[in-house]
Structure formats: C-alpha cells, structure tokens
Short mmCIF file of C-alpha atoms in Angstrom, two decimals:
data_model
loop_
_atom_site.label_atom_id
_atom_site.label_comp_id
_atom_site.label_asym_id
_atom_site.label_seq_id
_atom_site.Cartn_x
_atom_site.Cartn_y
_atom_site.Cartn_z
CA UNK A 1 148.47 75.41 128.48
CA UNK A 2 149.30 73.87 124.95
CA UNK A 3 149.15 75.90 122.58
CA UNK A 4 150.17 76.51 118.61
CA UNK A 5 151.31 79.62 117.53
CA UNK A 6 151.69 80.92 113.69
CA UNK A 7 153.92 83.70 113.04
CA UNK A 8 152.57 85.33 109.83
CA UNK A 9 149.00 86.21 109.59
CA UNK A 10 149.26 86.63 105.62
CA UNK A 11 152.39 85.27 103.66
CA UNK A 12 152.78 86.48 100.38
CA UNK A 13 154.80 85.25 97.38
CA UNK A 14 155.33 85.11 93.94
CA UNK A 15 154.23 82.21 91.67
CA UNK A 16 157.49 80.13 91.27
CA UNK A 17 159.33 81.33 94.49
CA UNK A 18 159.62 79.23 98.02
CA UNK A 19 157.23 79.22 100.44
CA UNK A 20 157.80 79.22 104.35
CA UNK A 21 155.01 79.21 106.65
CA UNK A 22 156.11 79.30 110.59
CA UNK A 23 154.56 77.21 113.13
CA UNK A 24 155.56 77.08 116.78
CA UNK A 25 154.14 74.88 119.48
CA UNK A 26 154.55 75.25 123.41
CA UNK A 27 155.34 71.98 125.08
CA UNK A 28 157.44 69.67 127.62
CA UNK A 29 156.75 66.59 125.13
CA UNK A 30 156.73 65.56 121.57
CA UNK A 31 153.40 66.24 120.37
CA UNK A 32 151.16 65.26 117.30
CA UNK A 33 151.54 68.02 114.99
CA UNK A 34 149.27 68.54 111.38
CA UNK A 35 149.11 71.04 108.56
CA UNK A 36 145.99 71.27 107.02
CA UNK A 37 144.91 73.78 103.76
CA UNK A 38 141.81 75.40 103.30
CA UNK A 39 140.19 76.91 100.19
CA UNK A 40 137.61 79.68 100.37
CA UNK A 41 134.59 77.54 101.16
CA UNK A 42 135.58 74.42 101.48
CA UNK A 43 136.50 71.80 104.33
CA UNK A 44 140.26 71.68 105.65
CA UNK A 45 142.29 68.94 103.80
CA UNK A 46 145.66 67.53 105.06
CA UNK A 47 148.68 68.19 103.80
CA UNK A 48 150.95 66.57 106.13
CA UNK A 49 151.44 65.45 109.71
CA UNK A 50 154.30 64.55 112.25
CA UNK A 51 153.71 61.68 114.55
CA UNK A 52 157.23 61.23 116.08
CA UNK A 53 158.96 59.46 113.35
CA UNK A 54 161.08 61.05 111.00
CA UNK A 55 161.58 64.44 111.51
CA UNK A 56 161.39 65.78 108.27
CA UNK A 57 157.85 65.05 106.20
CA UNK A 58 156.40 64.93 103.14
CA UNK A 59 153.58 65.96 102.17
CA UNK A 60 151.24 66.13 99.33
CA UNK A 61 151.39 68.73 96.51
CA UNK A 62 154.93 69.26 97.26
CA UNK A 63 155.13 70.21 100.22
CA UNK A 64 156.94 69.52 103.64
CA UNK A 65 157.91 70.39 107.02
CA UNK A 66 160.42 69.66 109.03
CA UNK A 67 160.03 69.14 113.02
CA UNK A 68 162.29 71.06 115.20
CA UNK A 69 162.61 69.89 119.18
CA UNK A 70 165.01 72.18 119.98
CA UNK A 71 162.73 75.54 118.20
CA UNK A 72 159.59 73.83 119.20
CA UNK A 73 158.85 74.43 115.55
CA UNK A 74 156.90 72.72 112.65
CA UNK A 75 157.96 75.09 109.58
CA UNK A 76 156.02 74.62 106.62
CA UNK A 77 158.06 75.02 103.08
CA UNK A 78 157.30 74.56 99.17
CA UNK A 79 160.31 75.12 96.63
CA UNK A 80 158.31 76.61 94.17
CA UNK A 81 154.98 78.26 94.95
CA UNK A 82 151.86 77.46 92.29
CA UNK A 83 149.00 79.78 91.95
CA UNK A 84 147.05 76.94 93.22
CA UNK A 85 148.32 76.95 96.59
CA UNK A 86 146.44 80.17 97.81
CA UNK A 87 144.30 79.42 100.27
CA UNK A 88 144.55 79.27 104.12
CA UNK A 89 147.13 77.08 106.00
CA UNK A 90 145.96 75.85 109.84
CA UNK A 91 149.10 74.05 111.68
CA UNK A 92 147.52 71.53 114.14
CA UNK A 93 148.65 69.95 117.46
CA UNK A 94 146.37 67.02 118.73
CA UNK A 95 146.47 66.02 122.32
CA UNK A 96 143.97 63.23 123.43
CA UNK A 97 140.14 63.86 122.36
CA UNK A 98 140.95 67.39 120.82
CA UNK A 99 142.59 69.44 118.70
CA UNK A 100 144.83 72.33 118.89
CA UNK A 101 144.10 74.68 116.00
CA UNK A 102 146.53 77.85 114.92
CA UNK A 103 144.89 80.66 113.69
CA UNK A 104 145.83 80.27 110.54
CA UNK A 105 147.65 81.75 107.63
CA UNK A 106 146.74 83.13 104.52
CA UNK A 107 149.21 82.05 101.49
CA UNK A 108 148.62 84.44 98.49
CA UNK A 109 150.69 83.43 95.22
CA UNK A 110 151.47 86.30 92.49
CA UNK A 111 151.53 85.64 89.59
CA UNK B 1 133.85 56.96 97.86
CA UNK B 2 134.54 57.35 101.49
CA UNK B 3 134.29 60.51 103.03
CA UNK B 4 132.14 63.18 105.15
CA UNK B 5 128.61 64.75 103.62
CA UNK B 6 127.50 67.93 104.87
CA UNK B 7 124.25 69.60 104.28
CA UNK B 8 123.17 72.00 103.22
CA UNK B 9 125.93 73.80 101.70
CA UNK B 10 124.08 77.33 102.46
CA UNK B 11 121.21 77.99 105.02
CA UNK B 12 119.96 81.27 105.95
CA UNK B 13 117.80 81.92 108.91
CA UNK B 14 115.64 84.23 110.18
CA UNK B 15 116.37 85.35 114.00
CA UNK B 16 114.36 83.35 116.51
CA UNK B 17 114.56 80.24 114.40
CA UNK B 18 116.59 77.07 115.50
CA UNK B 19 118.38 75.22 112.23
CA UNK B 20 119.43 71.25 111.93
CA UNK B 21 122.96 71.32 110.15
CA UNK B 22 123.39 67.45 108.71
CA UNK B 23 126.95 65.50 109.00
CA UNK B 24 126.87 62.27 107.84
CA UNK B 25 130.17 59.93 107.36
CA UNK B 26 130.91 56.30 105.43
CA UNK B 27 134.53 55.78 107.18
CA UNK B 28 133.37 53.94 109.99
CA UNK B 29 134.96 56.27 112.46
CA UNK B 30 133.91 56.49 115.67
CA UNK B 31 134.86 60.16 116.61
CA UNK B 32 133.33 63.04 115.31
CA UNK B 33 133.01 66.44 115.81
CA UNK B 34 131.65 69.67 115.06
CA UNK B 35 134.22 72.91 114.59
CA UNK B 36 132.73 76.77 114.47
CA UNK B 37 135.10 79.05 111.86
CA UNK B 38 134.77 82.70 112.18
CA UNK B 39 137.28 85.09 109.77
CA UNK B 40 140.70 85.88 112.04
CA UNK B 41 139.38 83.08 114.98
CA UNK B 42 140.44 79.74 113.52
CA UNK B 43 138.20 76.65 114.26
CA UNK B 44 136.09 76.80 117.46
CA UNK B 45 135.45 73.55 118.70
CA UNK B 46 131.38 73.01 119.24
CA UNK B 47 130.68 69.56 120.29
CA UNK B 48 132.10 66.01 119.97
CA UNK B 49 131.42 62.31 119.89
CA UNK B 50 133.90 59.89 120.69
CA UNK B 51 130.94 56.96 120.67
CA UNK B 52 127.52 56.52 119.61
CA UNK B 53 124.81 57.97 122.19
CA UNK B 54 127.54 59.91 123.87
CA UNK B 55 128.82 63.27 123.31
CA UNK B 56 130.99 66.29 125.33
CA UNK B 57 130.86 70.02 125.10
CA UNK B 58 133.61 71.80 123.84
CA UNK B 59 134.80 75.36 124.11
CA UNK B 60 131.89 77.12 122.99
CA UNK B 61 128.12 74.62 123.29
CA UNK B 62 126.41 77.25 124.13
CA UNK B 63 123.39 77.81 121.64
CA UNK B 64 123.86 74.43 120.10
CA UNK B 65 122.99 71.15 120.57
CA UNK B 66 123.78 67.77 118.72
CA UNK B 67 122.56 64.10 119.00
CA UNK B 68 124.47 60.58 118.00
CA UNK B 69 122.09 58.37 117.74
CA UNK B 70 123.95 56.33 114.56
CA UNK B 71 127.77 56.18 113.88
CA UNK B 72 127.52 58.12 110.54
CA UNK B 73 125.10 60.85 111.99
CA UNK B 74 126.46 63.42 113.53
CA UNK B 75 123.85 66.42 113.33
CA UNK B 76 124.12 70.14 114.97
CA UNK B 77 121.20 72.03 116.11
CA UNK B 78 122.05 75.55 116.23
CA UNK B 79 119.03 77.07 118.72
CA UNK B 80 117.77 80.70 118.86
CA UNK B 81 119.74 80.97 122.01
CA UNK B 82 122.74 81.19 120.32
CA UNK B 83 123.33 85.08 120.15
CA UNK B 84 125.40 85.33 116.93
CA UNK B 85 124.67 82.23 114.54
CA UNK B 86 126.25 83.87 111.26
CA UNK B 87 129.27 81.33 110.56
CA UNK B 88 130.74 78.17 108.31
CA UNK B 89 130.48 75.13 110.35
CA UNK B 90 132.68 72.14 109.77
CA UNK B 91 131.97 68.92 110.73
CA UNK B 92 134.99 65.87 110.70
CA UNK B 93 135.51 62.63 112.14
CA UNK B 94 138.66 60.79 113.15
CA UNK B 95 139.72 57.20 114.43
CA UNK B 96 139.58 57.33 118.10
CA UNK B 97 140.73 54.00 118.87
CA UNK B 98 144.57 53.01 119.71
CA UNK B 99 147.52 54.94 118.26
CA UNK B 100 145.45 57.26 116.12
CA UNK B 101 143.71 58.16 119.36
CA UNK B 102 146.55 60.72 119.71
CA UNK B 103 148.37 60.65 116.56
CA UNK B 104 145.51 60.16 114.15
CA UNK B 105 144.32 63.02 112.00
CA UNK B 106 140.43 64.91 111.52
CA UNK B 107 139.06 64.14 108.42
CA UNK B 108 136.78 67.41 107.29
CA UNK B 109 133.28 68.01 105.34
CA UNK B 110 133.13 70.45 102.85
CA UNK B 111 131.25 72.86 105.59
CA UNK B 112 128.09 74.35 105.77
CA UNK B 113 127.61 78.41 105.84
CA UNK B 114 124.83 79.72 107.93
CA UNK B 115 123.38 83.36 107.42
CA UNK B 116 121.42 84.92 109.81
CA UNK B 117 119.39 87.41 108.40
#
C-alpha cells in the first residue's frame, strides 16, 4: 500500500537556526508529493509541491524541499527558522481521487 | 477573492442531535471533499465529490452524510449515529480534470470545530 511516513513527531528549534523536517514515501513510481502547514485552528495551506519536474522546490515563506528517488524522500528545510513558522507540517502524496496524508509534525521555534 | 467558506467556525451539540457543517467554494472546482482531523491521527478522509450529484465514501462515512446538489456546495451532515462526533472538520476542493487530476493540489477551508457536549 502507498503510504507517507514522517520521521519526527515534534521538531524543535531555535528562532534563527535551520529547519529539517523528514518525509519518506513508499513507492515503485514517482509520485505527487505536497507539504502543507497548519496553524492551530485554521485550514492547511501549501507550502510547496513536487510534480516530477525539478527535483529541488521552492516554496513559499522560504522554504524548500528537495525530492530524493533513490531515499524515497521529500525532506523539508528552512535556513533560518522564524517564530512564525510554528505550527504543524503534513507531507502529502496524491494518487488519483485521494490523498495520502502523513501524520504530521509539529515545528516549535524558540525564541 | 477566491477561496473555500466554511461555517460555522464552532458548533457544539448535544448527543442525539444530527448537525449540517456548510462548505461552500468560488474556484469553480469540480472536486471536493470533506477531511476528519483528530490530535496525533492526521486528516481522515470523510466523503468526496469529484462531480455534481455524485459523491464516494471514504475511509471513515460512517455517521455522516453529504449531498452535491451545486458545484460550490459541498455540505456534511454529521448524524447521531456517529459514535464520537467531537472533531475539526476540513473541507477543500481541487481541480479534478487533466494533469491536476493527479498532480494538482487540495485547496483547504479554514475548518469547522464540532463539540459534543
């Protein structure tokens, strides 16, 4: 079965420092791949996505990830972490008609 | 502005009651879909629409039930038979047509947060 797997349940860093949030996927193909961020009560808003193009993207608010065939991976980073970016981070697969979701990892940015 | 409108923000319920969540979108998609999120589970996915007076379960339908009778209307009925209501609900929408049918991103409401008390 497809699946998405993230490693860290909670990630925690200092305002300032790099962030790395770790995404694998299980697959025999290239998939559609999405990281969305979600404040505490609010809706999920994306941040980037990979749809087989370049391997590295760009994202908004700084952000990036870079996909990885050979890891199966879809590795979230930031340079510089702002106490803005706390919130929860979902990394996404889509397959036709549905999504995939990870379960999700909480970011939380000291200052 | 285009986007997705949920309502109400906050709805509590008394047990035994059934409770209309409202999703309503202005991007012309054709897709949309309603997502369960419980703390530590992720997103759950409810029901979706890929089409106007058509819809599919998902994983977990049971206890809810939904209607597409307009594009833009997209709304969840959350019934007395489901056994443990208490959760934010998301509703989103999507392109289904083409490429975006598999490489095309959800777009998300702000969610709605149902108490039971």
């Amino acid at each position: 079965a497809q699946s998405v797997t993230q490693l860290d349940s909670h990630v925690s860093v200092s305002e300032g420092t790099p962030v790395l949030l770790r995404c694998n996927y299980s697959s025999s193909y290239s998939p559609s791949l999405f990281w969305y961020v979600q404040h505490p009560n609010k809706g999920l808003q994306l941040l980037l996505k990979y749809t087989s193009a370049a391997t590295l993207v760009k994202g908004i608010n700084g952000f990036e990830a870079e996909f990885k065939k050979s890891e199966t991976s879809f590795h979230l980073t930031k340079p510089s972490a702002h106490m803005s970016d706390a919130a929860e981070y979902f990394c996404v697969r889509r397959t036709t008609g549905k999504l995939i979701f990870g379960q999700g990892t909480t970011l939380q940015v000291k200052p | 502005d285009g986007g997705i409108t949920q309502s109400p923000k906050y709805l509590f319920r008394k047990e035994g009651q059934n409770v209309t969540l409202s999703c309503e979108q202005n991007l012309n998609h054709d897709a949309m879909y309603w997502y369960r999120q419980d703390p530590g589970q992720g997103l759950r996915l409810i029901y979706y629409s890929q089409i106007v007076n058509d819809f599919q379960k998902g994983d977990i339908a049971e206890g809810y039930s939904v209607s597409r009778e307009k594009k833009e209307s997209f709304p969840l009925t959350v019934t007395s038979a489901q056994k443990n209501p208490t959760a934010f609900y998301l509703c989103a929408s999507s392109i289904s047509s083409g490429r975006a049918k598999v490489y095309g991103e959800l777009f998300f409401g702000e969610g709605s947060r149902l108490t039971v008390l």
